[in-house]
Amino acid sequence: AQSVAQPEDQVNVAEGNPLTVKCTYSVSGNPYLFWYVQYPNRGLQFLLKYITGDNLVKGSYGFEAEFNKSQTSFHLKKPSALVSDSALYFCAVRDVRGSTLGRLYFGRGTQLTVWP
Amino acid sequence: NAGVTQTPKFRVLKTGQSMTLLCAQDMNHEYMYWYRQDPGMGLRLIHYSVGEGTTAKGEVPDGYNVSRLKKQNFLLGLESAAPSQTSVYFCASSETGLKYNEQFFGPGTRLTVL
């Protein structure tokens, strides 16, 4: 079965410091991985995706994610956090099998708080 | 280009009442999805559609029905609302179900069932 795990419910960092939001996955076949961000009272916004190719994927707002096949991880990173990055972050894996084609399986989310 | 829109934004129902949530997208996407979001549980798929006139069950379909009569619209119905259906509901769409297509989300509907 396809699944993702976000082991941390909350991550707190100081503005200007690097941030990492962790995600591990379990899939049958090749993984197709996504990160989304949700600001308060808003829908989810797409940040970046890994389909194939380079293990370091760059996305919106200065975020990037590192795909590690041996560790089955897809951690979200940013070199220098901003207070405005404070939000709820979701990792997701795409189901590319048969009848369930296209479905996304989401992690439980990680609340990122960046303090000034 | 409004993307994905949802109506209404908020609703309070009494147990046993019915309602329909409307999702509309103007991107000509084939696939559409309904999710519910509950604290600490991420997003769970209720129903989805791979094209006009088609629907399929997701992870948590019980108590909900859907229809996709027009390509741009995806309706979610609650025939007899229960307190357990108190949640935030998100609609999403994607161009296809292919691996590289991300999903685009609406702003959500906050539903409270008393």
PDB file of C-alpha atoms in Angstrom, chain B:
ATOM      1  CA  ASN B   1      -8.926  32.165 -14.148  1.00  0.00           C
ATOM      2  CA  ALA B   2     -10.395  31.392 -10.713  1.00  0.00           C
ATOM      3  CA  GLY B   3      -8.901  27.889 -10.401  1.00  0.00           C
ATOM      4  CA  VAL B   4     -10.921  25.757  -8.013  1.00  0.00           C
ATOM      5  CA  THR B   5     -13.810  27.348  -6.161  1.00  0.00           C
ATOM      6  CA  GLN B   6     -16.066  25.908  -3.478  1.00  0.00           C
ATOM      7  CA  THR B   7     -19.519  26.880  -2.284  1.00  0.00           C
ATOM      8  CA  PRO B   8     -20.394  27.518   0.511  1.00  0.00           C
ATOM      9  CA  LYS B   9     -17.420  28.538   2.659  1.00  0.00           C
ATOM     10  CA  PHE B  10     -19.146  27.791   5.948  1.00  0.00           C
ATOM     11  CA  ARG B  11     -22.238  25.853   6.955  1.00  0.00           C
ATOM     12  CA  VAL B  12     -23.875  24.695  10.154  1.00  0.00           C
ATOM     13  CA  LEU B  13     -26.301  21.782   9.961  1.00  0.00           C
ATOM     14  CA  LYS B  14     -28.427  19.925  12.436  1.00  0.00           C
ATOM     15  CA  THR B  15     -28.177  16.154  12.642  1.00  0.00           C
ATOM     16  CA  GLY B  16     -30.258  14.568   9.909  1.00  0.00           C
ATOM     17  CA  GLN B  17     -30.289  17.541   7.578  1.00  0.00           C
ATOM     18  CA  SER B  18     -28.997  17.283   4.054  1.00  0.00           C
ATOM     19  CA  MET B  19     -26.813  19.558   1.989  1.00  0.00           C
ATOM     20  CA  THR B  20     -24.741  19.717  -1.171  1.00  0.00           C
ATOM     21  CA  LEU B  21     -21.283  21.165  -1.517  1.00  0.00           C
ATOM     22  CA  LEU B  22     -20.381  22.512  -4.923  1.00  0.00           C
ATOM     23  CA  CYS B  23     -16.927  22.465  -6.455  1.00  0.00           C
ATOM     24  CA  ALA B  24     -16.138  24.166  -9.735  1.00  0.00           C
ATOM     25  CA  GLN B  25     -12.919  24.340 -11.728  1.00  0.00           C
ATOM     26  CA  ASP B  26     -12.149  26.371 -14.823  1.00  0.00           C
ATOM     27  CA  MET B  27      -8.928  24.609 -15.858  1.00  0.00           C
ATOM     28  CA  ASN B  28     -10.590  21.915 -17.984  1.00  0.00           C
ATOM     29  CA  HIS B  29      -9.226  19.219 -15.686  1.00  0.00           C
ATOM     30  CA  GLU B  30     -10.368  15.651 -16.092  1.00  0.00           C
ATOM     31  CA  TYR B  31      -9.874  14.468 -12.529  1.00  0.00           C
ATOM     32  CA  MET B  32     -11.629  15.885  -9.487  1.00  0.00           C
ATOM     33  CA  TYR B  33     -11.477  14.872  -5.826  1.00  0.00           C
ATOM     34  CA  TRP B  34     -13.232  15.478  -2.534  1.00  0.00           C
ATOM     35  CA  TYR B  35     -11.214  15.287   0.689  1.00  0.00           C
ATOM     36  CA  ARG B  36     -11.995  15.872   4.299  1.00  0.00           C
ATOM     37  CA  GLN B  37      -9.454  17.289   6.723  1.00  0.00           C
ATOM     38  CA  ASP B  38      -9.586  16.501  10.404  1.00  0.00           C
ATOM     39  CA  PRO B  39      -7.039  17.557  13.032  1.00  0.00           C
ATOM     40  CA  GLY B  40      -4.057  15.217  13.199  1.00  0.00           C
ATOM     41  CA  MET B  41      -5.330  13.040  10.361  1.00  0.00           C
ATOM     42  CA  GLY B  42      -4.202  14.841   7.249  1.00  0.00           C
ATOM     43  CA  LEU B  43      -6.475  14.708   4.231  1.00  0.00           C
ATOM     44  CA  ARG B  44      -8.581  11.670   3.508  1.00  0.00           C
ATOM     45  CA  LEU B  45     -10.139  10.992   0.142  1.00  0.00           C
ATOM     46  CA  ILE B  46     -13.934  10.710   0.134  1.00  0.00           C
ATOM     47  CA  HIS B  47     -14.780  10.280  -3.557  1.00  0.00           C
ATOM     48  CA  TYR B  48     -13.173  11.138  -6.822  1.00  0.00           C
ATOM     49  CA  SER B  49     -13.957  11.347 -10.509  1.00  0.00           C
ATOM     50  CA  VAL B  50     -11.795  10.548 -13.515  1.00  0.00           C
ATOM     51  CA  GLY B  51     -14.038  12.332 -15.966  1.00  0.00           C
ATOM     52  CA  GLU B  52     -17.507  13.673 -16.670  1.00  0.00           C
ATOM     53  CA  GLY B  53     -20.174  11.179 -15.702  1.00  0.00           C
ATOM     54  CA  THR B  54     -17.835   9.000 -13.608  1.00  0.00           C
ATOM     55  CA  THR B  55     -17.349   8.694  -9.856  1.00  0.00           C
ATOM     56  CA  ALA B  56     -15.442   6.331  -7.577  1.00  0.00           C
ATOM     57  CA  LYS B  57     -15.102   5.734  -3.856  1.00  0.00           C
ATOM     58  CA  GLY B  58     -12.113   6.844  -1.866  1.00  0.00           C
ATOM     59  CA  GLU B  59     -11.001   5.935   1.634  1.00  0.00           C
ATOM     60  CA  VAL B  60     -13.984   7.292   3.583  1.00  0.00           C
ATOM     61  CA  PRO B  61     -17.058   7.299   1.297  1.00  0.00           C
ATOM     62  CA  ASP B  62     -19.755   6.282   3.786  1.00  0.00           C
ATOM     63  CA  GLY B  63     -22.440   8.899   4.326  1.00  0.00           C
ATOM     64  CA  TYR B  64     -21.539  10.841   1.174  1.00  0.00           C
ATOM     65  CA  ASN B  65     -22.619  10.793  -2.434  1.00  0.00           C
ATOM     66  CA  VAL B  66     -21.179  12.605  -5.421  1.00  0.00           C
ATOM     67  CA  SER B  67     -22.084  13.522  -8.953  1.00  0.00           C
ATOM     68  CA  ARG B  68     -20.117  14.798 -11.946  1.00  0.00           C
ATOM     69  CA  LEU B  69     -22.734  15.757 -14.505  1.00  0.00           C
ATOM     70  CA  LYS B  70     -20.540  18.453 -16.015  1.00  0.00           C
ATOM     71  CA  LYS B  71     -16.806  18.310 -16.448  1.00  0.00           C
ATOM     72  CA  GLN B  72     -16.230  21.503 -14.513  1.00  0.00           C
ATOM     73  CA  ASN B  73     -18.411  20.657 -11.516  1.00  0.00           C
ATOM     74  CA  PHE B  74     -18.155  18.026  -8.798  1.00  0.00           C
ATOM     75  CA  LEU B  75     -20.894  17.903  -6.175  1.00  0.00           C
ATOM     76  CA  LEU B  76     -20.633  16.318  -2.742  1.00  0.00           C
ATOM     77  CA  GLY B  77     -23.873  15.454  -0.997  1.00  0.00           C
ATOM     78  CA  LEU B  78     -24.679  14.589   2.578  1.00  0.00           C
ATOM     79  CA  GLU B  79     -28.108  12.972   2.712  1.00  0.00           C
ATOM     80  CA  SER B  80     -28.446  12.793   6.504  1.00  0.00           C
ATOM     81  CA  ALA B  81     -25.718  14.707   8.278  1.00  0.00           C
ATOM     82  CA  ALA B  82     -24.094  13.307  11.414  1.00  0.00           C
ATOM     83  CA  PRO B  83     -21.805  15.021  13.962  1.00  0.00           C
ATOM     84  CA  SER B  84     -18.967  12.770  12.754  1.00  0.00           C
ATOM     85  CA  GLN B  85     -19.117  14.646   9.449  1.00  0.00           C
ATOM     86  CA  THR B  86     -18.043  17.875  11.103  1.00  0.00           C
ATOM     87  CA  SER B  87     -14.892  18.673   9.181  1.00  0.00           C
ATOM     88  CA  VAL B  88     -13.260  20.894   6.621  1.00  0.00           C
ATOM     89  CA  TYR B  89     -13.951  19.708   3.095  1.00  0.00           C
ATOM     90  CA  PHE B  90     -11.573  20.349   0.222  1.00  0.00           C
ATOM     91  CA  CYS B  91     -12.125  19.867  -3.446  1.00  0.00           C
ATOM     92  CA  ALA B  92      -9.181  19.376  -5.795  1.00  0.00           C
ATOM     93  CA  SER B  93      -8.630  18.839  -9.486  1.00  0.00           C
ATOM     94  CA  SER B  94      -5.813  17.635 -11.703  1.00  0.00           C
ATOM     95  CA  GLU B  95      -5.321  17.575 -15.441  1.00  0.00           C
ATOM     96  CA  THR B  96      -5.079  13.798 -15.460  1.00  0.00           C
ATOM     97  CA  GLY B  97      -4.156  11.022 -13.041  1.00  0.00           C
ATOM     98  CA  LEU B  98      -0.662  10.781 -14.436  1.00  0.00           C
ATOM     99  CA  LYS B  99       2.294  10.783 -12.118  1.00  0.00           C
ATOM    100  CA  TYR B 100       3.505  14.313 -12.854  1.00  0.00           C
ATOM    101  CA  ASN B 101       0.195  16.131 -12.498  1.00  0.00           C
ATOM    102  CA  GLU B 102      -0.186  17.972  -9.228  1.00  0.00           C
ATOM    103  CA  GLN B 103      -3.589  18.587  -7.717  1.00  0.00           C
ATOM    104  CA  PHE B 104      -5.017  22.070  -7.328  1.00  0.00           C
ATOM    105  CA  PHE B 105      -7.098  22.719  -4.246  1.00  0.00           C
ATOM    106  CA  GLY B 106     -10.063  24.915  -3.481  1.00  0.00           C
ATOM    107  CA  PRO B 107     -10.266  27.121  -0.365  1.00  0.00           C
ATOM    108  CA  GLY B 108     -12.351  24.649   1.613  1.00  0.00           C
ATOM    109  CA  THR B 109     -15.792  24.428   3.222  1.00  0.00           C
ATOM    110  CA  ARG B 110     -16.011  24.348   6.995  1.00  0.00           C
ATOM    111  CA  LEU B 111     -18.999  22.221   8.006  1.00  0.00           C
ATOM    112  CA  THR B 112     -20.324  21.849  11.518  1.00  0.00           C
ATOM    113  CA  VAL B 113     -23.016  19.298  12.307  1.00  0.00           C
ATOM    114  CA  LEU B 114     -24.770  19.827  15.615  1.00  0.00           C
TER     115      LEU B 114
END
